[in-house]
Amino acid sequence: MLHTCCGYFEPVQSASLTFHQGDKITPGTDQLNVPKEPFIWKVQHGCLEDGKVCADGLHGFRYLKISLDALATDEPYAQPFGEVAISSVSVKLSSFPGTPGTFTGWFECSDPELNAFWYDAAYTNDMCIDVFRKNDTEPRNAASLSLIGKLVLHDGAKRDRDPYVGDLAVAARTLLLTHNVTEAVRNVLADLGDHQRDDGWIPPASINGYTLPLFDYPLWWIVCSYDLVLYTGDLEYARKYYSNIQQVLDKWYPSATNSASSLLSKGIGNTEGYGDYAFLPRNGPVTYYNVLYVLALNNAASLAKFLDVENDDAFRWTERASNVTAAINQNLWDAQVGAYLDSLTGPIRHAQDGNSIAVLAKVATPSQTCSLLSHLSTTALAYGNPFYDNDRLGLGFSKRVYPFISYFEILARFSSGEAHSAIDQIRRTYRWMRTHDPFSTFWEGIGTDGSMYEGGYTSAAHGWSTGVLPALTNHVLGVMPTGPGFQTWSIKPITGNIDWAQGVVPTPRGNISVQWVRHRDACQFKIRFDTPQDTAGEISVPLCEQAGGDVYLDEMQVWRQTAVGPDASTSTPGYLTLAVTGGQHEVTVQ
């Protein structure tokens, strides 16, 4: 978000004003030498003369202080005395105006607090949607001619105002489920693909001329590209950048692979100095990098199938993912603790990132999933779950919560049927931020004792911290894409302790609307849903725990403790899954 301050000024006596907003080319303030004649001043990046009396132009702020003052270094162009009359001050909001008319998707359930989290997440993300401009990127050297003038999804509203692809793993899903501005996602992904290095590496962002070395972000670029296709059906993008995916998976990551173990090993191929989403000092075979590799390989294989690619890419990548999965379980599973090690190098510790994504990438077996989620619960804090179970890699790591990585643990809990613990983690993480300053947006990270993890430097509105929104839409409402542009879909409400939910999910073929309600005492569940006519999918409903329940699809019985119709299955414990076509349907369990 860029807030530009404007005002009408009339000098009574010659004077200089100081605006306390920012700290880039200025020492924490903007300076104005008020002319003799009345005028309107708009804060813009630049100086009056000779590098003196400067204004930064980069500002996202909540409070503005105007004082009569001058810097000694601004002599002879400014003086700290005189009198100025200010007749008006206005502020321009350049971020996306998330007003009711702009929402293409929405969510509501029986729990008002969860509803508040959903809309706070939408607001947080809206603050990060903006046009990329040369003089309000942060840091300054992130400006890129190929992005200027385009709508993008920045990391943060104030600090970190540059679009990073890792953040899109969460923020893009939030955007795609709320507003029809998909170009803000595509513009970023396409630009990074266009700046791919000759060795296949994809830069994380435009910062430092597209050279910031991060080890994991090329994998997030593939995962986010897959999401873009699933949610928007943009197969044109997939075709254009398919060769980039091949370069990432078949050129760059093999150069950092231990051929004996099949595991990615940071340090091989001159990658020791590469960072990751948290710039952690870890090398060697790291669980997080490898499970994310498996996820990206399988996502890329799906893209190859969507595009009907006439080669063996899908087979090769699926086979490689299977081999890496076996290597992870053979080398990185800590049977004594019941969780994956963070790495085979350095002191013993277990990280939230690798363990959570191991579940989502289907690296962990059901028994391993149960065990590792239980271990992650042992370190729970009042403000969320920390990203490490001890401080052996860094001071305070066992007390630091990253909402970014916490999102994947929440998804792991939902996907494994642990709805109650998923919702509990949501409440602790997001309630804490919602009840602390600024009370309406979600922070980049939470540190020791629940403070902002980097003090005043912390972004208080960060798109990667909005995972509660897609978690509630995809799992509580239950709507997920399974084919490009929701050509195929699944609806599987995970109810937990929620009594009803309703909402709309936008798709390029038309909206998917869902309403479900359950009566716990009577062991009843009813869901109504309306999907685009030219689509098909699966509806999964929870069975009655007491007796299995009778199930009716559009008033026709399809289940009586066993299948009555040909399209019913119970492949997921506790759920009945039915194949259905697009249109309006109702399923009742009683």
XYZ file of C-alpha atoms in Angstrom:
590
model
C 0.000 0.000 0.000
C 1.293 3.482 -0.814
C -0.231 6.331 1.101
C 0.730 9.634 -0.536
C 0.236 12.710 1.626
C -0.980 15.920 0.027
C -1.801 19.309 1.502
C -2.543 22.948 0.795
C -0.002 25.243 2.452
C 0.149 28.998 2.877
C 3.243 30.538 4.509
C 2.656 33.333 6.986
C 6.398 33.659 7.512
C 9.092 31.707 5.644
C 9.482 28.316 7.260
C 10.296 24.625 6.770
C 8.102 21.672 7.657
C 9.047 18.154 8.693
C 6.790 15.168 7.967
C 7.556 12.152 10.142
C 6.739 9.193 7.895
C 9.703 7.277 6.535
C 13.398 6.591 6.572
C 14.821 5.924 3.131
C 16.722 8.831 1.550
C 15.751 10.880 4.587
C 16.697 10.460 8.263
C 13.216 9.314 9.245
C 11.361 12.423 8.070
C 10.339 14.213 4.882
C 11.370 17.850 4.498
C 9.528 20.706 2.791
C 10.755 24.244 2.245
C 7.469 26.163 2.063
C 7.480 28.678 -0.841
C 6.361 32.246 -0.391
C 3.134 31.750 -2.360
C 0.300 29.364 -1.369
C 0.612 25.981 -3.070
C -0.385 22.315 -3.012
C 2.397 19.904 -2.143
C 2.420 16.191 -2.909
C 5.013 13.976 -1.285
C 7.280 12.593 -3.990
C 10.731 11.087 -4.022
C 13.447 13.681 -4.532
C 15.319 16.684 -3.154
C 15.060 20.442 -3.577
C 18.683 21.015 -4.559
C 22.146 19.546 -3.970
C 20.733 16.546 -2.105
C 19.090 18.810 0.474
C 15.485 19.260 1.681
C 14.518 15.760 0.643
C 11.286 13.782 0.639
C 11.289 10.049 0.311
C 8.027 9.349 -1.474
C 7.894 5.812 -0.082
C 5.264 5.644 2.606
C 2.786 3.222 4.034
C 1.695 4.702 7.339
C -1.106 5.039 9.871
C -0.038 8.220 11.649
C 1.362 11.485 10.315
C 3.073 14.150 12.375
C 3.770 17.591 10.878
C 6.183 19.873 12.706
C 7.957 23.163 12.121
C 11.586 22.133 11.996
C 14.636 21.862 9.755
C 17.726 19.707 9.481
C 21.067 21.387 10.016
C 22.302 19.596 6.900
C 19.634 21.357 4.816
C 21.119 24.827 5.283
C 20.849 27.300 3.622
C 17.626 26.040 1.969
C 15.615 25.457 5.155
C 15.197 27.113 8.538
C 13.462 25.846 11.711
C 11.285 28.894 12.420
C 8.436 30.878 10.945
C 4.720 30.248 10.585
C 2.719 28.124 8.127
C -1.057 27.790 7.679
C -2.268 24.347 6.557
C -5.793 24.392 5.169
C -6.108 20.716 4.215
C -4.328 17.369 4.290
C -5.400 14.396 2.170
C -4.190 10.844 1.729
C -4.254 8.683 -1.377
C -4.750 4.941 -0.909
C -3.140 3.148 -3.836
C -3.658 -0.434 -2.672
C -6.601 -2.536 -3.826
C -9.910 -1.154 -2.500
C -11.461 -4.316 -1.088
C -15.000 -2.963 -0.914
C -18.033 -5.302 -0.893
C -18.571 -4.848 -4.622
C -15.077 -6.149 -5.439
C -15.436 -9.508 -3.686
C -16.024 -12.412 -6.064
C -15.734 -14.982 -3.273
C -16.854 -14.992 0.347
C -17.145 -17.195 3.434
C -19.307 -17.322 6.540
C -19.774 -19.920 9.251
C -21.370 -20.382 12.667
C -18.247 -19.058 14.419
C -18.038 -15.217 14.304
C -14.361 -15.243 15.243
C -13.411 -17.413 12.266
C -15.443 -15.102 10.027
C -13.490 -12.120 11.357
C -10.195 -13.905 10.663
C -11.282 -14.574 7.061
C -12.100 -10.930 6.342
C -9.050 -9.599 8.207
C -6.945 -11.853 5.992
C -8.660 -10.483 2.893
C -7.999 -6.914 4.078
C -4.365 -7.710 4.852
C -3.873 -9.117 1.373
C -5.725 -6.228 -0.287
C -3.207 -3.849 1.295
C -0.448 -5.666 -0.599
C -2.083 -5.518 -4.053
C -0.760 -2.473 -5.885
C 0.773 -1.203 -9.090
C 4.545 -1.699 -9.190
C 6.215 1.730 -9.223
C 9.875 2.643 -9.386
C 10.017 4.911 -6.368
C 7.948 3.000 -3.862
C 9.487 -0.442 -3.940
C 11.176 -1.431 -0.716
C 14.101 -1.843 -0.760
C 14.795 0.782 -3.406
C 16.995 -1.396 -5.598
C 14.088 -3.733 -6.300
C 12.737 -1.584 -9.124
C 12.391 -3.408 -12.446
C 11.488 -1.966 -15.839
C 9.639 -5.176 -16.713
C 7.261 -4.710 -13.751
C 6.754 -0.940 -13.576
C 3.122 -0.055 -14.214
C 1.820 -3.596 -13.701
C -0.507 -4.785 -10.961
C 1.355 -7.071 -8.547
C 0.958 -8.737 -5.190
C 3.675 -7.327 -2.925
C 4.963 -9.165 0.131
C 4.006 -6.398 2.512
C 2.084 -3.149 2.555
C 4.909 -1.071 4.026
C 8.168 -2.986 4.519
C 9.146 -5.584 1.919
C 7.159 -3.940 -0.853
C 8.411 -6.223 -3.621
C 6.646 -9.364 -4.903
C 8.376 -12.586 -3.805
C 7.223 -15.899 -5.228
C 7.390 -17.817 -1.934
C 4.845 -15.477 -0.402
C 2.522 -16.165 -3.327
C 2.176 -19.750 -2.108
C -0.266 -18.280 0.421
C -1.099 -14.762 -0.762
C -2.021 -15.837 -4.303
C -4.571 -18.329 -3.013
C -6.048 -15.611 -0.827
C -6.341 -13.262 -3.810
C -7.768 -15.894 -6.164
C -10.505 -16.718 -3.647
C -11.519 -13.097 -3.043
C -11.094 -10.793 -6.064
C -11.010 -10.993 -9.846
C -7.552 -9.468 -10.259
C -5.659 -12.615 -11.215
C -3.200 -10.553 -13.270
C -1.549 -9.499 -9.984
C -0.433 -13.119 -9.595
C 0.303 -13.902 -13.227
C 2.384 -10.734 -13.700
C 4.731 -11.752 -10.895
C 5.107 -15.393 -11.929
C 5.634 -14.507 -15.588
C 8.213 -11.839 -14.770
C 10.255 -14.237 -12.649
C 10.065 -16.870 -15.373
C 11.310 -14.295 -17.863
C 14.342 -13.699 -15.627
C 15.317 -17.357 -15.287
C 19.063 -17.863 -15.141
C 20.841 -19.928 -17.807
C 21.419 -22.748 -15.323
C 17.666 -23.046 -14.678
C 17.443 -21.169 -11.374
C 14.424 -18.876 -10.951
C 14.949 -15.673 -8.906
C 12.692 -15.117 -5.887
C 11.957 -11.456 -6.685
C 13.254 -8.413 -8.534
C 15.403 -7.409 -5.547
C 19.107 -6.890 -6.284
C 18.510 -7.162 -10.007
C 16.915 -10.609 -9.695
C 20.007 -12.065 -8.014
C 19.021 -12.757 -4.372
C 20.103 -16.403 -3.945
C 17.316 -18.451 -2.361
C 17.347 -22.235 -2.588
C 13.651 -23.040 -2.142
C 11.900 -20.336 -4.163
C 12.280 -21.930 -7.637
C 10.206 -24.793 -6.221
C 7.606 -22.352 -4.927
C 7.513 -20.831 -8.424
C 6.424 -24.223 -9.795
C 3.881 -24.763 -7.003
C 2.430 -21.275 -7.535
C 2.306 -21.786 -11.305
C 0.330 -24.976 -10.688
C -2.049 -23.082 -8.396
C -2.547 -20.387 -11.048
C -3.622 -23.020 -13.571
C -5.915 -24.800 -11.100
C -7.698 -21.653 -9.955
C -7.819 -19.714 -13.245
C -7.461 -22.300 -16.009
C -4.656 -20.251 -17.567
C -3.205 -23.006 -19.749
C -1.679 -20.356 -22.021
C 0.604 -19.376 -19.138
C 1.444 -23.039 -18.512
C 2.364 -23.598 -22.169
C 4.510 -20.482 -22.350
C 6.484 -21.271 -19.201
C 6.553 -25.060 -19.418
C 10.156 -25.036 -20.654
C 11.072 -22.958 -17.591
C 9.651 -25.716 -15.387
C 11.752 -28.254 -17.268
C 14.871 -26.161 -16.695
C 14.188 -25.870 -12.964
C 13.563 -29.574 -12.430
C 15.888 -31.140 -14.979
C 18.832 -28.753 -14.833
C 19.146 -26.667 -11.667
C 17.979 -28.980 -8.897
C 19.844 -32.020 -10.274
C 22.991 -29.886 -9.954
C 22.310 -29.703 -6.184
C 21.406 -33.384 -5.742
C 23.444 -36.048 -3.973
C 23.478 -38.807 -6.593
C 24.036 -41.503 -3.966
C 20.975 -40.636 -1.867
C 18.762 -38.872 -4.478
C 18.251 -36.069 -1.938
C 18.727 -32.372 -2.541
C 21.729 -31.320 -0.489
C 22.292 -27.590 -0.084
C 25.997 -26.976 -0.542
C 26.375 -29.104 -3.654
C 26.771 -27.074 -6.825
C 27.956 -23.933 -5.029
C 24.642 -23.535 -3.181
C 25.991 -23.342 0.373
C 25.459 -19.584 0.529
C 21.860 -19.749 -0.672
C 19.124 -18.785 1.774
C 15.459 -19.656 2.060
C 12.210 -18.009 3.211
C 13.725 -17.303 6.642
C 17.425 -17.105 5.628
C 18.183 -20.051 7.907
C 21.775 -21.299 8.300
C 21.083 -24.906 7.293
C 22.900 -27.015 4.715
C 23.090 -30.613 3.602
C 19.984 -32.772 3.141
C 17.196 -30.619 4.616
C 13.745 -32.174 4.951
C 11.918 -28.983 3.968
C 13.753 -28.608 0.661
C 13.218 -32.246 -0.230
C 9.519 -32.529 0.611
C 8.902 -29.274 -1.266
C 10.837 -30.840 -4.157
C 8.456 -33.820 -4.106
C 5.453 -31.484 -4.096
C 6.838 -29.465 -7.024
C 7.690 -32.593 -9.025
C 4.165 -33.948 -8.656
C 2.611 -30.554 -9.431
C 4.762 -30.305 -12.566
C 3.731 -33.822 -13.598
C 0.092 -32.773 -13.307
C 0.765 -29.711 -15.463
C 2.361 -31.954 -18.100
C -0.815 -34.046 -18.137
C -3.053 -30.979 -18.326
C -1.094 -29.855 -21.393
C -0.990 -33.333 -22.996
C 2.770 -32.985 -23.347
C 4.049 -35.593 -25.793
C 7.069 -36.773 -23.836
C 7.811 -38.702 -20.663
C 8.077 -35.683 -18.339
C 5.066 -36.635 -16.220
C 6.335 -40.187 -15.790
C 9.918 -39.116 -15.039
C 8.940 -36.466 -12.513
C 6.480 -38.758 -10.750
C 9.094 -41.491 -10.584
C 11.709 -39.054 -9.252
C 9.243 -37.827 -6.625
C 8.713 -41.427 -5.541
C 12.472 -42.000 -5.264
C 12.996 -38.816 -3.253
C 10.085 -39.772 -0.987
C 11.719 -43.114 -0.235
C 15.056 -41.410 0.433
C 13.465 -38.903 2.819
C 11.817 -41.641 4.843
C 14.964 -43.725 4.867
C 17.354 -40.950 5.886
C 15.460 -38.149 7.632
C 12.762 -39.798 9.748
C 13.600 -39.666 13.472
C 11.841 -42.732 14.854
C 12.822 -41.876 18.417
C 10.984 -38.539 18.353
C 8.395 -39.474 15.759
C 9.063 -36.586 13.389
C 11.352 -35.681 10.512
C 14.752 -34.223 11.307
C 15.366 -30.738 10.011
C 18.649 -31.830 8.442
C 21.315 -34.497 8.649
C 23.862 -31.791 9.463
C 24.223 -29.722 12.620
C 22.509 -30.229 15.980
C 19.384 -32.379 16.201
C 16.183 -30.393 15.759
C 12.784 -30.800 14.111
C 11.180 -28.063 12.009
C 7.596 -27.141 11.304
C 8.215 -26.540 7.588
C 9.534 -29.955 6.574
C 7.165 -31.924 8.763
C 4.064 -30.032 7.623
C 4.813 -30.167 3.911
C 5.751 -33.852 4.220
C 2.067 -34.469 4.926
C 0.825 -32.306 2.046
C 3.301 -33.869 -0.405
C 2.208 -37.350 0.737
C 5.740 -38.176 1.814
C 4.558 -39.074 5.323
C 2.500 -42.220 5.817
C -0.729 -42.004 7.868
C 1.065 -43.278 10.964
C 3.959 -40.853 10.453
C 1.451 -38.032 9.948
C -0.265 -38.791 13.236
C 3.089 -38.959 15.007
C 4.638 -35.788 13.605
C 1.501 -33.698 14.157
C 1.459 -34.907 17.741
C 5.091 -33.822 18.112
C 4.405 -30.382 16.631
C 1.636 -29.950 19.204
C 4.085 -30.403 22.076
C 5.623 -26.977 21.427
C 2.321 -25.068 21.084
C 2.307 -21.474 22.313
C -0.468 -19.055 23.196
C 0.157 -17.250 19.894
C 0.565 -20.231 17.558
C 2.949 -23.097 16.861
C 6.674 -22.284 16.567
C 8.739 -23.190 13.541
C 11.332 -25.167 15.564
C 11.136 -27.451 18.563
C 14.362 -26.101 20.110
C 16.848 -23.230 19.834
C 19.822 -25.227 18.583
C 19.830 -23.588 15.166
C 19.037 -20.083 16.378
C 18.191 -18.165 19.540
C 14.455 -17.866 20.106
C 13.486 -20.212 17.268
C 11.309 -22.321 19.575
C 9.323 -19.181 20.439
C 8.997 -17.740 16.920
C 5.817 -18.244 14.885
C 5.764 -17.750 11.129
C 2.134 -17.590 9.939
C 3.517 -18.463 6.487
C 4.745 -21.903 7.503
C 1.987 -22.340 10.086
C -0.471 -22.337 7.175
C 0.980 -25.611 5.920
C 0.711 -27.209 9.348
C -2.930 -26.106 9.509
C -3.500 -27.685 6.080
C -1.741 -30.857 7.218
C -4.106 -31.089 10.178
C -7.210 -30.508 8.065
C -6.123 -32.973 5.372
C -5.438 -35.708 7.930
C -8.808 -35.297 9.628
C -7.584 -33.334 12.653
C -10.115 -30.541 12.290
C -10.239 -29.690 15.986
C -6.475 -29.182 16.278
C -6.412 -27.239 12.991
C -9.059 -24.826 14.236
C -7.342 -24.570 17.615
C -4.097 -23.572 15.882
C -5.993 -21.035 13.775
C -7.540 -19.500 16.884
C -4.263 -19.194 18.774
C -2.322 -17.751 15.835
C -4.848 -15.319 14.419
C -6.627 -14.349 17.630
C -3.285 -13.190 18.991
C -2.625 -10.874 16.049
C -6.228 -9.686 15.898
C -6.175 -8.662 19.571
C -2.840 -6.817 19.325
C -1.875 -3.669 17.450
C -2.872 -2.936 14.700
C -5.895 -5.165 15.489
C -6.957 -5.723 11.875
C -4.042 -7.079 9.823
C -1.759 -10.090 10.120
C 1.948 -9.790 10.855
C 4.941 -11.168 9.009
C 6.087 -13.055 12.091
C 5.500 -13.373 15.831
C 8.488 -13.456 18.166
C 9.246 -14.239 21.775
C 6.326 -13.624 24.131
C 4.057 -12.719 21.224
C 5.799 -9.539 20.107
C 6.428 -8.651 16.475
C 9.431 -10.823 15.722
C 11.630 -8.035 14.346
C 10.216 -5.200 16.403
C 9.267 -2.079 14.483
C 10.924 -3.457 11.347
C 8.291 -6.209 11.142
C 5.669 -5.901 8.433
C 2.287 -5.620 10.157
C 0.371 -6.447 6.965
C 1.944 -9.364 5.127
C 0.233 -11.439 2.454
C 2.032 -14.648 3.407
C 0.265 -14.513 6.780
C -3.251 -14.765 5.320
C -3.444 -18.555 5.109
C -6.477 -18.686 7.380
C -8.587 -17.527 4.410
C -7.779 -20.329 1.937
C -7.728 -22.818 4.822
C -11.328 -21.991 5.751
C -12.571 -21.830 2.154
C -10.787 -24.960 0.946
C -11.409 -27.103 4.018
C -14.287 -25.808 6.163
C -16.451 -24.702 3.245
C -14.666 -27.561 1.521
C -14.176 -26.399 -2.082
C -10.987 -27.331 -3.951
C -10.028 -27.302 -7.654
C -8.765 -30.624 -9.029
C -8.529 -29.672 -12.708
C -7.584 -26.519 -14.639
C -9.943 -23.660 -13.853
C -12.165 -25.881 -11.684
C -13.041 -28.028 -14.707
C -13.093 -30.716 -12.070
C -13.443 -30.012 -8.367
C -14.024 -31.557 -4.973
C -16.280 -30.450 -2.137
C -15.438 -31.950 1.244
C -16.463 -29.935 4.315
C -14.342 -30.635 7.382
C -16.708 -29.583 10.108
C -14.765 -29.781 13.366
C -16.861 -27.989 15.962
C -18.574 -25.744 13.390
C -22.346 -26.109 12.930
C -22.802 -24.505 9.517
C -20.935 -22.752 6.738
C -21.797 -21.062 3.485
C -19.895 -19.234 0.805
C -18.969 -18.712 -2.817
C -15.808 -19.697 -4.665
C -15.176 -17.871 -7.967
C -14.112 -19.898 -11.001
C -13.589 -18.909 -14.658
C -16.652 -21.014 -15.527
C -18.940 -19.424 -12.945
C -19.325 -19.469 -9.191
C -19.421 -22.503 -6.938
C -21.807 -21.853 -4.066
C -22.060 -24.095 -1.010
C -24.290 -24.201 2.066
C -24.010 -26.920 4.677
C -25.473 -27.477 8.119
C -25.170 -30.261 10.638
C -27.172 -31.268 13.682
C -24.755 -33.030 15.992
C -27.339 -34.402 18.413
C -29.532 -35.835 15.668
C -26.550 -37.094 13.654
C -27.678 -35.231 10.541
C -25.811 -33.357 7.822
C -27.173 -31.527 4.780
C -25.306 -29.754 2.010
C -26.594 -27.818 -0.994
C -24.186 -26.831 -3.733
C -24.349 -25.273 -7.167
C -21.478 -25.696 -9.621
C -21.017 -24.663 -13.278
C -22.860 -26.940 -15.697
C -19.838 -27.844 -17.827
C -17.882 -29.244 -14.871
C -17.835 -32.394 -12.765
C -16.511 -33.335 -9.377
C -16.797 -35.240 -6.151
C -18.828 -34.444 -3.065
C -17.682 -35.992 0.217
C -19.977 -35.906 3.239
C -19.314 -36.971 6.838
C -21.082 -40.188 7.815
C -22.983 -40.543 11.053
C -20.567 -41.919 13.642
C -23.243 -43.884 15.483
C -24.570 -46.070 12.694
C -22.960 -45.112 9.402
C -26.025 -43.118 8.298
C -28.334 -43.175 5.305
C -27.293 -40.850 2.495
C -29.513 -39.285 -0.151
C -28.381 -37.476 -3.295
C -31.144 -35.264 -4.678
C -33.662 -37.278 -2.613
C -32.433 -40.600 -4.030
C -30.835 -42.976 -1.530
C -27.232 -43.812 -2.428
C -25.968 -45.256 0.866
C -27.441 -47.516 3.533
C -24.326 -48.500 5.470
C -23.200 -49.811 2.103
C -23.307 -48.459 -1.425
C -26.725 -48.387 -3.070
C -25.551 -46.595 -6.215
C -22.464 -47.184 -8.414
C -20.825 -43.806 -7.735
C -20.453 -44.022 -3.947
C -17.283 -44.930 -2.053
C -15.806 -44.628 1.435
C -12.148 -44.384 0.495
C -11.698 -41.699 3.159
C -12.491 -42.927 6.689
C -15.633 -41.309 8.060
C -16.684 -39.859 4.702
C -18.814 -40.973 1.789
C -17.708 -39.719 -1.623
C -20.077 -39.368 -4.565
C -19.298 -38.531 -8.194
C -21.562 -35.758 -9.483
C -21.964 -33.526 -12.518
C -22.235 -29.746 -12.537
C -25.446 -28.051 -11.506
C -27.525 -27.868 -8.340
C -27.446 -30.788 -5.926
C -28.391 -31.626 -2.361
C -26.934 -34.388 -0.213
C -28.487 -35.410 3.096
C -27.029 -37.689 5.766
C -29.442 -38.942 8.435
